[in-house]
Coordinates of C-alpha atoms in Angstrom, one line a residue:
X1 CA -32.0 -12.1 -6.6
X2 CA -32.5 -14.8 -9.2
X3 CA -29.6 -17.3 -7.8
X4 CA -26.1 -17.3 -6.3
X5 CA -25.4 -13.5 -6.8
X6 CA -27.3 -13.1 -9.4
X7 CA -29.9 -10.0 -9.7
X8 CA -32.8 -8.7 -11.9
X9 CA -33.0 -5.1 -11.7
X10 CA -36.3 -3.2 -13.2
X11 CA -35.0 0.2 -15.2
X12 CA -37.2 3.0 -17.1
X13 CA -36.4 3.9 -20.4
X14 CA -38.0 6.1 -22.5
X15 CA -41.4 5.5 -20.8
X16 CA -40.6 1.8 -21.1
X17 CA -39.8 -0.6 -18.6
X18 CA -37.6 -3.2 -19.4
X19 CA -35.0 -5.8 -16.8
X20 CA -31.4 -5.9 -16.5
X21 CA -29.5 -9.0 -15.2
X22 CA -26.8 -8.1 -13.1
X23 CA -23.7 -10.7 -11.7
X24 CA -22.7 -9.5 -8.7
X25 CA -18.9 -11.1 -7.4
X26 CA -20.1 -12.0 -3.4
X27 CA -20.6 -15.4 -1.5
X28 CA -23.6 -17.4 -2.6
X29 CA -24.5 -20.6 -1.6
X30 CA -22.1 -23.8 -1.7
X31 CA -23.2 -27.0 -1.7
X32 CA -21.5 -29.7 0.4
X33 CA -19.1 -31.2 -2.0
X34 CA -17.5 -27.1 -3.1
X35 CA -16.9 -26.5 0.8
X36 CA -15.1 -29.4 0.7
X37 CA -13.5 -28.8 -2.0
X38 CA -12.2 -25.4 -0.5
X39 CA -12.0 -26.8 3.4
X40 CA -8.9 -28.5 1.2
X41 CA -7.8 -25.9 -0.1
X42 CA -7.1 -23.7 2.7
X43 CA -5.7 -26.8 4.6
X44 CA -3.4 -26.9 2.2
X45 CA -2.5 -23.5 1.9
X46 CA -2.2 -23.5 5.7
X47 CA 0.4 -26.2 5.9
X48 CA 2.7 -23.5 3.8
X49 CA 1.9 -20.6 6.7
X50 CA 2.3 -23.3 9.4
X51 CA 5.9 -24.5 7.9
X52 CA 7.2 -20.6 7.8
X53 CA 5.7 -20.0 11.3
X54 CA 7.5 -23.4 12.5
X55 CA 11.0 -22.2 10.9
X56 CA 10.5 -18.7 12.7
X57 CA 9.4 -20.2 16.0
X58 CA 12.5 -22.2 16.0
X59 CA 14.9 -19.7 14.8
X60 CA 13.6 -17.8 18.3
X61 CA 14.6 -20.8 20.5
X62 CA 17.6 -21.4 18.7
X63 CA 18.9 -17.5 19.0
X64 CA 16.9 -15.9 21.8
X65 CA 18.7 -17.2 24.5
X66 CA 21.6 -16.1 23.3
X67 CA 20.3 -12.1 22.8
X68 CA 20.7 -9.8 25.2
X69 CA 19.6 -6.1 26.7
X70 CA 22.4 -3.6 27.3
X71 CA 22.3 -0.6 30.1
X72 CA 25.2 2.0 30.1
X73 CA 25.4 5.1 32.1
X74 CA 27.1 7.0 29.5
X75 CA 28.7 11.0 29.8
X76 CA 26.0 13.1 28.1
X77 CA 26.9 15.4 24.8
X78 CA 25.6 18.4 26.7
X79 CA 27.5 19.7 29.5
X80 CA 26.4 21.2 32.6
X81 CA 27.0 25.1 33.8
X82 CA 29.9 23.9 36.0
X83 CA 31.7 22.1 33.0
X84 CA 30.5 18.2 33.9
X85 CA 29.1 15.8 31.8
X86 CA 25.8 14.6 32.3
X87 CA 25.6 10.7 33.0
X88 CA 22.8 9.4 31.3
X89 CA 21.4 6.3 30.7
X90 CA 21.7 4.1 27.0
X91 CA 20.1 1.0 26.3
X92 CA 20.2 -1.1 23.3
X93 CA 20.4 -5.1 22.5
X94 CA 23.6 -7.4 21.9
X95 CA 24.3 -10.9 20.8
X96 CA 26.7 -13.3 23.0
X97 CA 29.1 -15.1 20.5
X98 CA 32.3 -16.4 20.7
X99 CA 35.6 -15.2 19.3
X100 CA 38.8 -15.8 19.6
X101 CA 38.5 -18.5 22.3
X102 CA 36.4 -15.5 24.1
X103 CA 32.9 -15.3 25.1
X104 CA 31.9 -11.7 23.7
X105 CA 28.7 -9.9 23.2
X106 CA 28.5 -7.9 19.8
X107 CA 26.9 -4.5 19.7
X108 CA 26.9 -1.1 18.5
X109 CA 29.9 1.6 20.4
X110 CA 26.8 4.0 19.8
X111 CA 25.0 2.2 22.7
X112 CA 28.8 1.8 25.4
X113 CA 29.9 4.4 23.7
X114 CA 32.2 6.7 26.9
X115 CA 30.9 3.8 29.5
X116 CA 33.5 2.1 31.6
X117 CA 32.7 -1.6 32.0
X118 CA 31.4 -0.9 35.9
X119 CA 29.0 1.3 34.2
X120 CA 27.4 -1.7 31.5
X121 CA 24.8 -3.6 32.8
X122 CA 24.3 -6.8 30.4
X123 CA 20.8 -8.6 31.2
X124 CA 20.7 -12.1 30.1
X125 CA 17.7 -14.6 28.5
X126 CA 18.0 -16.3 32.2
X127 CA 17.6 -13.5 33.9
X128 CA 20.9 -13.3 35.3
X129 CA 23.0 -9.8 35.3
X130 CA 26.4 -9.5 34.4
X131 CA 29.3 -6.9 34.2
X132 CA 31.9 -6.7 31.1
X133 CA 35.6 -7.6 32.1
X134 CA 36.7 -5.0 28.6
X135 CA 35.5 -2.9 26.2
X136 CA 36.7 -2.4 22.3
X137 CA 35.0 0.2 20.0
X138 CA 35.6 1.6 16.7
X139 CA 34.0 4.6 15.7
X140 CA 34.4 4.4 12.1
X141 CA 32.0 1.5 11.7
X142 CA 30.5 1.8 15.0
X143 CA 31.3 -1.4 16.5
X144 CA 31.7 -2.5 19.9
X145 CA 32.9 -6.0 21.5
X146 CA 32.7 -6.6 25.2
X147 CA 34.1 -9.7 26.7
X148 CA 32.3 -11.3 29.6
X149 CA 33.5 -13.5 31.9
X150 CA 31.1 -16.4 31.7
X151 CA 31.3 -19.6 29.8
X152 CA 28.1 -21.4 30.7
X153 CA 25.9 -19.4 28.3
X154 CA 24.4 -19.8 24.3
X155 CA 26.3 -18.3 21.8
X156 CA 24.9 -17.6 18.4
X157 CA 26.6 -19.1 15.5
X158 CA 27.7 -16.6 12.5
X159 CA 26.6 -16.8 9.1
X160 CA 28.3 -15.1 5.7
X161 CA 26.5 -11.6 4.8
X162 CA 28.2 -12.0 1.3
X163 CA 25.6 -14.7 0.6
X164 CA 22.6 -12.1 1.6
X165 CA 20.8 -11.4 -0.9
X166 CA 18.0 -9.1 -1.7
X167 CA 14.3 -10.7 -0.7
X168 CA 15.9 -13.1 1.7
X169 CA 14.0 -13.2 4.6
X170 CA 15.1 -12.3 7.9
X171 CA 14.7 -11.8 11.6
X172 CA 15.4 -8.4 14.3
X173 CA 16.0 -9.4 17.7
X174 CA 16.7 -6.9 20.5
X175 CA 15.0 -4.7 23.1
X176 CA 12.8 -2.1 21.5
X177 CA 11.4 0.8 24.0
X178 CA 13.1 -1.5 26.7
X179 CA 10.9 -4.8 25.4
X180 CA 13.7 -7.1 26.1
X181 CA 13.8 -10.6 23.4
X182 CA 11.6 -9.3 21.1
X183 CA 11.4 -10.2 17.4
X184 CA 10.3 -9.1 14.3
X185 CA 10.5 -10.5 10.8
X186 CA 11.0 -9.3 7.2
X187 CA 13.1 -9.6 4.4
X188 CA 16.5 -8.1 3.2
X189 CA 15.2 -4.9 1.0
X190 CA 18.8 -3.4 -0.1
X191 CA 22.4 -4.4 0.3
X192 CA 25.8 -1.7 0.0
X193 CA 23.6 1.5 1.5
X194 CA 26.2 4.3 2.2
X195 CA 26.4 7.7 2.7
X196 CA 23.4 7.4 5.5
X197 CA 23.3 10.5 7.9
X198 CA 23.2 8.5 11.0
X199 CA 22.9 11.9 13.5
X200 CA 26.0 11.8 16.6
X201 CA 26.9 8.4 15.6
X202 CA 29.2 9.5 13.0
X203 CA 30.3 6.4 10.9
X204 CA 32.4 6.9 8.0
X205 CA 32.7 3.4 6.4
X206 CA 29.2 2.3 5.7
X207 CA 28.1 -0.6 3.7
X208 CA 24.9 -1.4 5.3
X209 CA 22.2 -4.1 5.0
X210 CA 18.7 -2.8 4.5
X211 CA 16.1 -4.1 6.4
X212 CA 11.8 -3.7 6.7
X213 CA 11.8 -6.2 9.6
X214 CA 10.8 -3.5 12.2
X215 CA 14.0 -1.9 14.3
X216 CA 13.0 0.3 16.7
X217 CA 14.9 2.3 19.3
X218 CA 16.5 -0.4 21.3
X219 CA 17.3 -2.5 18.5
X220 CA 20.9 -1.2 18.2
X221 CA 23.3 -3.7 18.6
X222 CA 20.8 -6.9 18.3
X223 CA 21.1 -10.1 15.7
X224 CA 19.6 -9.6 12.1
X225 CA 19.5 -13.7 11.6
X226 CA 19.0 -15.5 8.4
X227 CA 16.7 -18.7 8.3
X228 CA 19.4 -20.8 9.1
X229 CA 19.5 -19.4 12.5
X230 CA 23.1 -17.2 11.6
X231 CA 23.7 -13.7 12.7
X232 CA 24.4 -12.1 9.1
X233 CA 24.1 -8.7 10.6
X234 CA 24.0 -6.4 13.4
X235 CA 21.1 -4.2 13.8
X236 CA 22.5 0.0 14.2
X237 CA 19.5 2.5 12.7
X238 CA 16.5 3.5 11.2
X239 CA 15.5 5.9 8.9
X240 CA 12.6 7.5 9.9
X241 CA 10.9 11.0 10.6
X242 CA 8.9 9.5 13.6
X243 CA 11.9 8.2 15.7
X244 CA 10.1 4.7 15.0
X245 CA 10.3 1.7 12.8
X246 CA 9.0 3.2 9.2
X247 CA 10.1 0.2 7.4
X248 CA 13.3 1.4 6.5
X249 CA 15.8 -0.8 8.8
X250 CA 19.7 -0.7 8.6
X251 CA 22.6 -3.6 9.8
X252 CA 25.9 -3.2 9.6
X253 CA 27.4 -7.0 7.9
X254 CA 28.6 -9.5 10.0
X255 CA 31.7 -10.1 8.0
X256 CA 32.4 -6.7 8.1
X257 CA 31.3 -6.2 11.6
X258 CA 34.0 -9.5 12.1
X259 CA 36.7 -7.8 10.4
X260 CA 37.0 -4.9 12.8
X261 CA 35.7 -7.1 15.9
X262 CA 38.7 -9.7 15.9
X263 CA 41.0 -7.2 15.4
X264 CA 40.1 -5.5 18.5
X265 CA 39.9 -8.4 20.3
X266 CA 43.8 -9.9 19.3
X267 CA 45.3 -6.8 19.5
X268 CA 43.0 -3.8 20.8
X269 CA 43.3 -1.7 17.9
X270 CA 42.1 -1.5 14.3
X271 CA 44.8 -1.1 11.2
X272 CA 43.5 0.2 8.4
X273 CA 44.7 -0.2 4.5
X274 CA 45.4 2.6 2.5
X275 CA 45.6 2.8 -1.3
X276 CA 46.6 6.6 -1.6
X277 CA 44.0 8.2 -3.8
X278 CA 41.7 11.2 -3.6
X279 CA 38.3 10.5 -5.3
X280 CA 36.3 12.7 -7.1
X281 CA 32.8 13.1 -5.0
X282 CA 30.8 14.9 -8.0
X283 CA 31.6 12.5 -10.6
X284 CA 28.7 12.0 -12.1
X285 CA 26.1 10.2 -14.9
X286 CA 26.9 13.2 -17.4
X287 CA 31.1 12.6 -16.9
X288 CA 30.4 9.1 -16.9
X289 CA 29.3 9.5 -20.5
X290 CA 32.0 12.0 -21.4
X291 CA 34.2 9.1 -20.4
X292 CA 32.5 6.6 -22.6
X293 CA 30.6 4.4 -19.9
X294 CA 27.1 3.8 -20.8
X295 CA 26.1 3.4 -17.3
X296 CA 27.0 6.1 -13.8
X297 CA 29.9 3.2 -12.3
X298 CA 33.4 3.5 -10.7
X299 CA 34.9 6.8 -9.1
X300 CA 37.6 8.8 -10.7
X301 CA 40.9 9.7 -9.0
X302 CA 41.8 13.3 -8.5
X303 CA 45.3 13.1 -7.2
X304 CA 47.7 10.4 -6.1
X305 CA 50.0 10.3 -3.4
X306 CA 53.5 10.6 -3.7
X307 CA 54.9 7.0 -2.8
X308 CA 51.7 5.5 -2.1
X309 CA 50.5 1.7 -3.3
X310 CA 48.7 3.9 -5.9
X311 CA 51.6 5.9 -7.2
X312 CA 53.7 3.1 -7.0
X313 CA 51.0 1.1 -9.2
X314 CA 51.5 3.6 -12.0
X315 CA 47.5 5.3 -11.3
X316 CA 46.9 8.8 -12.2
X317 CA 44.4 11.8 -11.8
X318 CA 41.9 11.3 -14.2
X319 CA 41.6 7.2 -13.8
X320 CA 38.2 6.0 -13.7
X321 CA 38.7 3.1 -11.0
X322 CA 36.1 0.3 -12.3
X323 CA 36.3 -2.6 -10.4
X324 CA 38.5 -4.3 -6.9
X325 CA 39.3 -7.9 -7.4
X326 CA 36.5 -7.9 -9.8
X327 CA 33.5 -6.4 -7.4
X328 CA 31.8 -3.4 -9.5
X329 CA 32.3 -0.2 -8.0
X330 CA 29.4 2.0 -7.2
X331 CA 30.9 5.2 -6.4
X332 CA 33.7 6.6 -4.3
X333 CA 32.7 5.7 -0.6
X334 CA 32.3 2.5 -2.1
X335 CA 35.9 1.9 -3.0
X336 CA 36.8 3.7 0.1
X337 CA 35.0 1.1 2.6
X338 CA 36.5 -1.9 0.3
X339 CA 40.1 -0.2 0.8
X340 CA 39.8 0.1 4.4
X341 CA 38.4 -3.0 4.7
X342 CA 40.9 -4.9 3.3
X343 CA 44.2 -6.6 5.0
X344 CA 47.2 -4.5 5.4
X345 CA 49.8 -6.3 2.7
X346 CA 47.4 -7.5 0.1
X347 CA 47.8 -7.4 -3.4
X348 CA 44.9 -5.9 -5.0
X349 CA 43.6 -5.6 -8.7
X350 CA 42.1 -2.7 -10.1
X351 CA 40.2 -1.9 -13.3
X352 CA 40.8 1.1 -14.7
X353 CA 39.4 3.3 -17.7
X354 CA 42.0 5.6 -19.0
X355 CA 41.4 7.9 -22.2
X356 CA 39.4 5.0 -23.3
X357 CA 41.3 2.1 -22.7
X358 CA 41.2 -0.7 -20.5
X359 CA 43.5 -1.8 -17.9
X360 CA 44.6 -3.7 -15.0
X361 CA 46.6 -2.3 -12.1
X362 CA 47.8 -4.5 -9.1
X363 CA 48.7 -2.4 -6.3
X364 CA 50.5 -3.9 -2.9
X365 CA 48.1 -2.0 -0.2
X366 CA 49.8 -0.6 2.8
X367 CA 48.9 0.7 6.6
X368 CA 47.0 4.1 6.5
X369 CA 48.7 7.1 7.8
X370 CA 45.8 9.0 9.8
X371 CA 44.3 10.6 7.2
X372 CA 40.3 9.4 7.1
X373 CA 40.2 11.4 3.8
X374 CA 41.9 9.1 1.6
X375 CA 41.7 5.6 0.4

């Protein structure tokens, strides 16, 4: 070595010897005054790390207490030779908020799903055990709301999921493989994923946040919580071939987790809106084109029901539905999961492509009958 990475290396040629000078990239000596120079440096760079790790450390204070681990003895799927349901044992994770002048925990039905309230066990940060006084679930979007009867507990404030955007980092707090207050961080890696086999959970509006802070069995039902401390979504699957976190997270939104919650709470029931179309499933990039979009958006309608907001609105088979109140739709469950989750009585506006043309149609939407496979 000549100096500071630096080699000579003797090679035969041709009989001949002659030197090559190699540079080889690897630490060489530093005087004084460079590790200085990069002490600095990564004192600097440190103070960045530190910040981020200060933010996360108090967004656990600030939420933790308020996250909790959920026991049910459920009735199992699978019966037993004399006809009764196995009782089994669910756990999962839940957040204590309040609503309605109500102290509730939010979670997912998946994880009370069948339980009476004598049958929940809800564990709390302080160790303390407690019993729900009621139990509200939806199974469409696989919500659940408990109300407990204590006051002298943290509640976790809500934030707005229609701010969330891609990149934005995020925390997962629950009970993974029974690890009660754990937490894991990540960023939001996709927003409106639908159409997600989710196994016996069966949940037919989907508009999910995605997720590669790591949700693990347990999760379900726990706070995904912005940096401002805010639930902005509760934690439901994974996608994954190992039954463990693979990166691939899934929330459901907390305002749309709110819309179904608080009507649950103020009146035990959820009332859904109904537009009164069928949409066409295969349409596709190729009709898409045929139609004169340059780009696979919207859904198309396929019939419309007789004396339905849609009929009534003048839509017919063969509409290409474009937009709702300006949002870009994606594809037919989308427009499907903004119907139903829109108030009973309010006056939508739809943009619709018909034999080329543009136009707007404002339709009045209306309770919906029970028929899941309309909008």
């Amino acid at each position: 070595m000549l100096s500071g990475g630096v080699y000579a290396v003797e090679a035969e040629e041709a009989g001949r010897v002659r030197t090559i000078t190699i540079a080889v990239d690897r630490y060489g000596p530093m005087d004084q005054q460079a590790r200085a120079a990069l002490q600095q440096q990564l004192a600097d760079a440190v103070k960045v790390l530190q910040a981020q790790a200060n933010a996360t450390r108090l967004i656990a204070k600030l939420v933790g207490p308020a996250v909790v681990h959920i026991e049910a003895e459920v009735l199992g799927r699978r019966a037993l030779q004399h006809g009764a349901a196995r009782p089994v044992e669910e756990a999962g994770s839940g957040i204590l908020v309040k609503l309605a002048g109500k102290t509730c925990v939010f979670t997912n039905r998946h994880v009370i799903a069948g339980a009476s309230p004598e049958k929940v066990r809800i564990s709390l940060a302080d160790g303390r055990i407690i019993q729900p006084l009621r139990i509200w679930s939806d199974p469409e979007t696989d919500v659940a709301v408990m109300e407990v009867g204590v006051e002298d507990v943290v509640t976790a404030p809500l934030g707005n999921s229609d701010e969330v955007e891609i990149g934005d980092f995020v925390l997962a707090f629950g009970s993974p493989f029974g690890l009660s207050h754990s937490v894991t961080f990540g960023i939001i890696s996709g927003k409106g994923r639908r159409d997600l086999d989710l196994g016996d959970s069966n949940v037919r509006l989907q508009d999910f946040l995605q997720t590669d802070a790591a949700i693990n069995p347990g999760n379900s039902g726990g706070p995904l919580v912005n940096l401002n401390g805010e639930v902005i979504g509760i934690n439901t699957a994974i996608a994954s071939s190992s039954g463990g976190n693979e990166g691939v997270g899934f929330a459901i939104p907390i305002n749309t987790f709110l819309f179904t919650a608080k009507q649950l709470v103020e009146k035990g029931t959820v009332t859904r809106a109904f537009l009164g179309v069928t949409l066409d499933a295969r349409f596709d990039y190729q009709a898409a084109q045929q139609a004169g979009l340059q780009q696979l958006v919207g859904t198309r309608v396929v019939t419309v029901t007789p004396d339905s907001p849609a009929a009534k609105a003048g839509l017919q088979p063969g509409d290409i539905i474009l937009r709702m109140d300006g949002k870009l739709i994606e594809n037919d469950a989308h427009l499907i999961t903004l119907v139903n989750m829109s108030e009973v009585g309010k006056e939508i506006t739809l943009q619709v492509l018909r034999n080329g043309q543009m136009l707007d149609v404002k339709a009045v939407l209306v309770a919906r009958p029970q028929n899941p496979a309309q909008g």
